[in-house]
């Protein structure tokens, strides 16, 4: 059974761990955000094109069978 830690000690431990974190700079955050937006845009274009192509192919298959 784990021993209980009082809330004050817990908050001290959280604060100590948070101090160890290397936070990104504003520039790093901006660059990462732009990269994510570009990748989302590329993925959206890809999935739109794949959806259109598959819809066209299925349309051909269903029209041939009719």
XYZ file of C-alpha atoms in Angstrom:
66
model
C 0.000 0.000 0.000
C 1.398 3.393 -0.985
C 2.007 5.964 1.712
C -0.050 9.110 1.477
C 1.607 12.446 0.813
C 0.020 15.537 2.253
C -1.084 18.188 -0.255
C 1.615 20.685 0.763
C 4.427 18.172 0.175
C 2.836 17.134 -3.110
C 2.730 20.741 -4.336
C 6.381 21.201 -3.349
C 7.307 18.112 -5.368
C 5.278 19.322 -8.357
C 6.996 22.699 -8.209
C 10.440 21.036 -8.029
C 9.672 18.839 -11.050
C 8.271 21.794 -13.008
C 11.507 23.711 -12.412
C 13.407 20.880 -14.171
C 11.374 21.260 -17.376
C 13.089 22.913 -20.338
C 10.420 25.213 -21.725
C 10.519 26.126 -25.426
C 11.276 29.676 -26.450
C 8.694 31.843 -28.209
C 10.561 31.320 -31.502
C 10.589 27.514 -31.098
C 6.883 27.548 -30.315
C 6.137 29.710 -33.361
C 8.206 27.491 -35.690
C 6.565 24.324 -34.334
C 3.097 25.836 -34.729
C 3.775 26.836 -38.342
C 5.155 23.359 -39.099
C 2.046 21.724 -37.645
C -0.253 23.990 -39.658
C 1.653 23.201 -42.873
C 1.458 19.454 -42.201
C -2.280 19.711 -41.448
C -2.789 21.555 -44.731
C -0.809 18.903 -46.666
C -2.728 16.075 -44.948
C -6.054 17.776 -45.732
C -5.135 18.076 -49.415
C -4.001 14.445 -49.514
C -7.159 13.086 -47.887
C -9.382 15.293 -50.050
C -7.645 14.001 -53.209
C -7.810 10.379 -51.989
C -11.519 10.769 -51.173
C -12.252 12.254 -54.588
C -10.261 9.533 -56.383
C -11.912 6.698 -54.455
C -15.346 8.234 -55.007
C -14.663 8.471 -58.736
C -13.410 4.843 -58.885
C -16.396 3.514 -56.932
C -18.696 5.550 -59.174
C -17.142 3.885 -62.225
C -17.524 0.423 -60.703
C -21.150 0.970 -59.735
C -22.039 2.464 -63.131
C -20.481 -0.505 -64.962
C -22.595 -2.947 -62.980
C -25.849 -1.112 -63.694
